Tab-separated table of C-alpha atoms and ligand atoms in Angstrom:
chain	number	residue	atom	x	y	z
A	1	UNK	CA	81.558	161.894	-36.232
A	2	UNK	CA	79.250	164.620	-37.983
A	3	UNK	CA	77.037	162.897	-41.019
A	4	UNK	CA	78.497	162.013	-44.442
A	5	UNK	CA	76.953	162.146	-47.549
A	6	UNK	CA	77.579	160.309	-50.563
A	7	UNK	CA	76.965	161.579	-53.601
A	8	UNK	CA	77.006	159.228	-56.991
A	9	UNK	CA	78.010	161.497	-60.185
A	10	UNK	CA	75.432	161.158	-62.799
A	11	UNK	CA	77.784	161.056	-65.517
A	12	UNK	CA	78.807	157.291	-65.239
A	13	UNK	CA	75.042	156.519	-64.943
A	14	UNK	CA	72.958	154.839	-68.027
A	15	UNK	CA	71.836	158.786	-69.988
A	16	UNK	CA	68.799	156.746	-71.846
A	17	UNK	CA	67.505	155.589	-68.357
A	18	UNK	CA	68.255	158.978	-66.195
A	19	UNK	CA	65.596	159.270	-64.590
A	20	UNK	CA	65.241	155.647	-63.024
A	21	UNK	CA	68.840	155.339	-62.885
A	22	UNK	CA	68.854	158.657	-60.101
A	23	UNK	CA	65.629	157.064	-58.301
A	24	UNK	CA	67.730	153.499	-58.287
A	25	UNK	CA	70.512	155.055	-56.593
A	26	UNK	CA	68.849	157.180	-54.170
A	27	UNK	CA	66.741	154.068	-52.726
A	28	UNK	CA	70.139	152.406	-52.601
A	29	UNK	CA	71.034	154.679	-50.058
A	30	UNK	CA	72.967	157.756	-52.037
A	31	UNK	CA	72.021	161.066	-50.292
A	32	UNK	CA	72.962	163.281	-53.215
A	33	UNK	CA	72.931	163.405	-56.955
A	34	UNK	CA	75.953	165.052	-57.950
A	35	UNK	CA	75.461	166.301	-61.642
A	36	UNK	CA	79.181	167.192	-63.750
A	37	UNK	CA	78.126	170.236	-66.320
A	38	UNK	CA	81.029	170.209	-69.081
A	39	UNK	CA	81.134	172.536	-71.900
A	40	UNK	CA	83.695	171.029	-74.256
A	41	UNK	CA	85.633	174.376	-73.458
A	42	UNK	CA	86.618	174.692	-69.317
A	43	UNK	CA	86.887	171.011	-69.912
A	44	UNK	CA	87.507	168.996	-73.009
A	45	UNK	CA	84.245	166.711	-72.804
A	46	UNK	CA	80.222	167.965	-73.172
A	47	UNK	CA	77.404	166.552	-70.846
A	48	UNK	CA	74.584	168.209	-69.785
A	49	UNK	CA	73.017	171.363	-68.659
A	50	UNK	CA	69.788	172.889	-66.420
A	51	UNK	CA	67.154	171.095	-68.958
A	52	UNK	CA	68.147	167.521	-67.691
A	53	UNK	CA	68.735	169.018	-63.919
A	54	UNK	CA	64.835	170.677	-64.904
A	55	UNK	CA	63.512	167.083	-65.844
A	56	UNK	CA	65.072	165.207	-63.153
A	57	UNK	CA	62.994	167.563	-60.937
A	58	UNK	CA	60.157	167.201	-63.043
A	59	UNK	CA	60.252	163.200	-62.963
A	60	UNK	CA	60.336	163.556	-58.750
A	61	UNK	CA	63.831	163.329	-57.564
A	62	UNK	CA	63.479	165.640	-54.443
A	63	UNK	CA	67.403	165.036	-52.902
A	64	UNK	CA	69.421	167.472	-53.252
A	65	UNK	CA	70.954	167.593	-56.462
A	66	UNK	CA	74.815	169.061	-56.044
A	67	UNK	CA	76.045	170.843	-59.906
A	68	UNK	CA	79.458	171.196	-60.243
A	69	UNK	CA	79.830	173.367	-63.157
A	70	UNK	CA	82.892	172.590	-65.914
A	71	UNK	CA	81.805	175.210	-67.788
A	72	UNK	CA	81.753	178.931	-68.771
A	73	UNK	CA	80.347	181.513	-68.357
A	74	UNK	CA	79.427	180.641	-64.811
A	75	UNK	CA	77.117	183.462	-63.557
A	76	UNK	CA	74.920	183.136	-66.305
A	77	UNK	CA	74.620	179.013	-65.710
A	78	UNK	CA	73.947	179.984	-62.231
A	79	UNK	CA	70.685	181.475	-62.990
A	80	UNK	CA	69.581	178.908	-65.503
A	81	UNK	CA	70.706	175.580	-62.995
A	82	UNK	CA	68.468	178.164	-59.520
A	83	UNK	CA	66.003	178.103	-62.053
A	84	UNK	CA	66.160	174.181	-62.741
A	85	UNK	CA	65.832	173.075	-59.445
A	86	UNK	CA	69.421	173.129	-58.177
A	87	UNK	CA	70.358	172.967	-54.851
A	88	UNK	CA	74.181	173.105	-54.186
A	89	UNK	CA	76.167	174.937	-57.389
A	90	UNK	CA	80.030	174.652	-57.274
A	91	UNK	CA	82.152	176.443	-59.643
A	92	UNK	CA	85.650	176.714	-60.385
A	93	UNK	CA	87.089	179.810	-59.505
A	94	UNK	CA	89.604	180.278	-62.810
A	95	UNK	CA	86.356	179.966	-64.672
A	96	UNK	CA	84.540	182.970	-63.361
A	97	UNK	CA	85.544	186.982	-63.375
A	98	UNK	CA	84.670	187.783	-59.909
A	99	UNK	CA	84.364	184.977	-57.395
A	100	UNK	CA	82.918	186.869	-54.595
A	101	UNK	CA	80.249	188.108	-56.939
A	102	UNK	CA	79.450	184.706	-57.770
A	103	UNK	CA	79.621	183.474	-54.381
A	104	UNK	CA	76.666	186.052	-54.180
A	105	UNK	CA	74.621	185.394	-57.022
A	106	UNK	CA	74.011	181.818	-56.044
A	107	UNK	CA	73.407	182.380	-52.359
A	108	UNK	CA	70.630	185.003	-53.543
A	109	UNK	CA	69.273	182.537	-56.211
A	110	UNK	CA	68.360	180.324	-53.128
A	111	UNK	CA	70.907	177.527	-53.194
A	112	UNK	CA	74.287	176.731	-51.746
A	113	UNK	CA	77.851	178.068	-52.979
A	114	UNK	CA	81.085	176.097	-53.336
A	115	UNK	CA	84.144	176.152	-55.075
A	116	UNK	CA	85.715	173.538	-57.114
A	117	UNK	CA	89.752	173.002	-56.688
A	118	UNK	CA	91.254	171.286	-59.466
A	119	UNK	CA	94.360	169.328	-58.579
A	120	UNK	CA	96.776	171.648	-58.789
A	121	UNK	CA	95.219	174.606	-57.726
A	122	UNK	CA	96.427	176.593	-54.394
A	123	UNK	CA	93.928	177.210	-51.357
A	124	UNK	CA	94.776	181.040	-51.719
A	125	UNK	CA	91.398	181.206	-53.439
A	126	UNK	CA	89.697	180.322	-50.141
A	127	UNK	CA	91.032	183.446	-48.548
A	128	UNK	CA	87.974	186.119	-47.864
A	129	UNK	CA	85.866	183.311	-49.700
A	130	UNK	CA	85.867	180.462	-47.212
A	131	UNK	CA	82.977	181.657	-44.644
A	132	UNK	CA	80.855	182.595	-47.498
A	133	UNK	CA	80.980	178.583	-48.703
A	134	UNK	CA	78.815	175.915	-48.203
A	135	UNK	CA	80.913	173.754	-49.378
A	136	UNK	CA	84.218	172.791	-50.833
A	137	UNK	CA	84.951	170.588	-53.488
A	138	UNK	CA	88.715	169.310	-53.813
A	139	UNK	CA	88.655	167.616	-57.376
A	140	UNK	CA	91.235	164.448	-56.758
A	141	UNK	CA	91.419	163.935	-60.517
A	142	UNK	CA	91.557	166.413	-63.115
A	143	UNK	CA	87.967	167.404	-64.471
A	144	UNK	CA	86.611	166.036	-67.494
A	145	UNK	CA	86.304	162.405	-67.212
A	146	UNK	CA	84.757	159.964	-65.227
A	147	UNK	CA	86.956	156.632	-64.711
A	148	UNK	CA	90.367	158.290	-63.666
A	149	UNK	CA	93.143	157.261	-60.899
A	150	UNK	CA	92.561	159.088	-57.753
A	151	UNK	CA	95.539	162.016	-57.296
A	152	UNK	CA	96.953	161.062	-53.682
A	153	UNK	CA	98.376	164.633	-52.974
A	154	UNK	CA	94.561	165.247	-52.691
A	155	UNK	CA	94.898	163.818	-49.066
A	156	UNK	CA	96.964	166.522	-48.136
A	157	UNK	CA	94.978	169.124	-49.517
A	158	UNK	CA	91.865	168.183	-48.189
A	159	UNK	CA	93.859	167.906	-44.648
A	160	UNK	CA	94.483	171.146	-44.933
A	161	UNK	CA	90.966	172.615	-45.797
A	162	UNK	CA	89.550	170.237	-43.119
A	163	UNK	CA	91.512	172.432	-40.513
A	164	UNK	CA	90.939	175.621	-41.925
A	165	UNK	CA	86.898	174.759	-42.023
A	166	UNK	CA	87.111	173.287	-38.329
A	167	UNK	CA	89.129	176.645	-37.252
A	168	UNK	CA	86.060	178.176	-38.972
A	169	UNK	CA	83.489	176.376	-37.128
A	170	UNK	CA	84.885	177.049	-33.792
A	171	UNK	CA	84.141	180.465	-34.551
A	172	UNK	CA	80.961	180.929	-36.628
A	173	UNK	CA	79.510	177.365	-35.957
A	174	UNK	CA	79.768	176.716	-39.888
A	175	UNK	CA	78.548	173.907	-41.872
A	176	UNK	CA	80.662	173.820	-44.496
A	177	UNK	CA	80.778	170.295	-46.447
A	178	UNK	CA	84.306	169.148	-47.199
A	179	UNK	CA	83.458	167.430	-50.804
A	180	UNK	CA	86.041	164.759	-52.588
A	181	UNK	CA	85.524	164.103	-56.219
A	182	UNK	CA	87.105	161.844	-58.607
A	183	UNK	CA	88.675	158.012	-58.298
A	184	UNK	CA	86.808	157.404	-55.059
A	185	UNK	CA	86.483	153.966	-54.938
A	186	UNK	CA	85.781	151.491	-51.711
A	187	UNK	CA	89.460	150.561	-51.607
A	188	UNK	CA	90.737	154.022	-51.274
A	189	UNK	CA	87.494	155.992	-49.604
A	190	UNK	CA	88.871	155.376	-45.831
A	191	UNK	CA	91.882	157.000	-46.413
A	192	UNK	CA	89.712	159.908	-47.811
A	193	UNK	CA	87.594	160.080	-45.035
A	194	UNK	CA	90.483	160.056	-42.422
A	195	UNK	CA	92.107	162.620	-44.384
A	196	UNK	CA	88.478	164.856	-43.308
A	197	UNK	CA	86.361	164.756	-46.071
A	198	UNK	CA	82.521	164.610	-45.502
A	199	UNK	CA	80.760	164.606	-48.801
A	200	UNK	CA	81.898	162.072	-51.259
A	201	UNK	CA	81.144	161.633	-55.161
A	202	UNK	CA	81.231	158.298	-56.830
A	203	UNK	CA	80.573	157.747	-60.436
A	204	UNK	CA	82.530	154.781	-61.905
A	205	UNK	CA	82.283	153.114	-58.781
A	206	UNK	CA	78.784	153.054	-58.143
A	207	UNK	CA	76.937	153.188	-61.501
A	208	UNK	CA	79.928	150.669	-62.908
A	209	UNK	CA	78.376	148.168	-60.318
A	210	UNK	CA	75.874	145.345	-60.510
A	211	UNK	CA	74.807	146.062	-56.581
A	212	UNK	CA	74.627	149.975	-56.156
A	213	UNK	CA	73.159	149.552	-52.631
A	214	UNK	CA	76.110	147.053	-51.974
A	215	UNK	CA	78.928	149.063	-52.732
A	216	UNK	CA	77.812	152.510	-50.764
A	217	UNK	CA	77.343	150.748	-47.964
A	218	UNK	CA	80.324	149.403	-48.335
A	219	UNK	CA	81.593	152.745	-48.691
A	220	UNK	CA	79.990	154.149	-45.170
A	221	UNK	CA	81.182	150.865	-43.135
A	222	UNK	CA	84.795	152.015	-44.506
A	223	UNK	CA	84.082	155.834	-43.869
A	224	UNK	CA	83.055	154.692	-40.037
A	225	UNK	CA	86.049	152.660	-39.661
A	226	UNK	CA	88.043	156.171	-40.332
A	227	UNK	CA	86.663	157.325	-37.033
B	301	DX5	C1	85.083	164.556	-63.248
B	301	DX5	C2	83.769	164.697	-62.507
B	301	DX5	C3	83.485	163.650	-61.506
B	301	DX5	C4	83.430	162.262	-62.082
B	301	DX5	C5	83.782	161.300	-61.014
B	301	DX5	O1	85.364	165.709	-63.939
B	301	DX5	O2	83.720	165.958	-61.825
B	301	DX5	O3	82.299	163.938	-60.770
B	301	DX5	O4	82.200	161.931	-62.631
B	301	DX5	O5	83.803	160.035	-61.573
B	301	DX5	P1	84.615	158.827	-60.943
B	301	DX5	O6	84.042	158.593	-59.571
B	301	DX5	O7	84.373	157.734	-61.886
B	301	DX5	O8	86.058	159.275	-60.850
B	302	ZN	ZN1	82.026	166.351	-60.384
């Protein structure tokens, strides 16, 4: 089985203590900071934007930090969140004018493109987009909140992009990540995994724990045991 990465979302972490809580996390074994942008517009709830991605950098945090923009415009964010250190930018394709131009723009700004799927959202989008992605993000609750119940027609869906990004491979030798995000908990994160994901966000579940190291590698024995 290829490697997984597990990425906690920032958002459920302590805000006055950022900066340790990101370098507690990654020593715990987290591979990835994932980092929800929300602009009390796209979605109804306000975090943060490239300053605090700028300062994380600034305080030392070299893993990859994965933004998932919630937020409009998007092409304009992209610049500001290349400029702040950013690494993998996902967006949501409603949120943007031209998705292949945006696809673009952050390849060119030097980090790695994927697109966000909302629950309900078709996979149509991925058509003539797919082998221009590093990675795709199937949001298994609806974005906004940290704390939610995980949506189990996500399995499906991420069943399906699994094949179409292993048909893919066999082709172009692709490394497209196959990101779940929202409600993944230890209970639930096998099924996930089965169901081909690769790259998996955890808020709630990690932050909202005494014993961060404890509960991811909880999470990886239960990813193995998917096969
Ligand atoms: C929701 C965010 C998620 C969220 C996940 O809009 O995109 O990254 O923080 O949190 P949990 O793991 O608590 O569902
Ligand atoms: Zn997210």
């Amino acid at each position: 089985m290829r490697d997984v990465l597990i990425a906690p979302s920032i958002l459920s972490a302590d805000f006055a203590r950022l900066g340790e809580e990101v370098e507690v996390v990654l020593d715990a074994g987290a591979d990835v900071v994932h980092f929800d942008v929300m602009d009390n517009h796209y979605v109804p709830n306000l975090t943060v934007g490239p300053l605090v991605c700028r300062a994380l950098r600034d305080h030392g945090i070299t893993a990859p930090i994965d933004v998932h923009l919630m937020a409009r415009p998007v092409d304009r964010l992209v610049h500001d969140f290349a400029a702040a250190g950013a690494t993998y930018i996902s967006f949501h394709p409603e949120a943007t004018e031209h998705v292949d131009r945006t696809i673009g723009l952050i390849r060119e700004l030097g980090c790695k493109p994927g697109i966000a799927l909302n629950p309900a959202t078709p996979l149509e989008c991925l058509n003539f987009t797919l082998e221009k992605l590093d990675l795709v993000l199937v949001m298994s609750v609806n974005p906004g909140f940290g704390g939610q119940a995980f949506i189990d027609s996500s399995l499906a869906k991420l069943a399906a992009i699994r094949a179409r990004i292993d048909a893919l491979g066999r082709i172009a030798g692709n490394e497209i990540r196959l990101e779940v995000d929202g409600g993944v908990k230890p209970d639930n994160i096998r099924r996930i995994a089965a169901a081909g994901a690769d790259m998996f966000v955890a808020g709630s579940a990690i932050f909202g724990a005494e014993d961060y190291a404890g509960v991811i590698a909880t999470m990886r024995k239960e990813i193995a045991a998917a096969g």
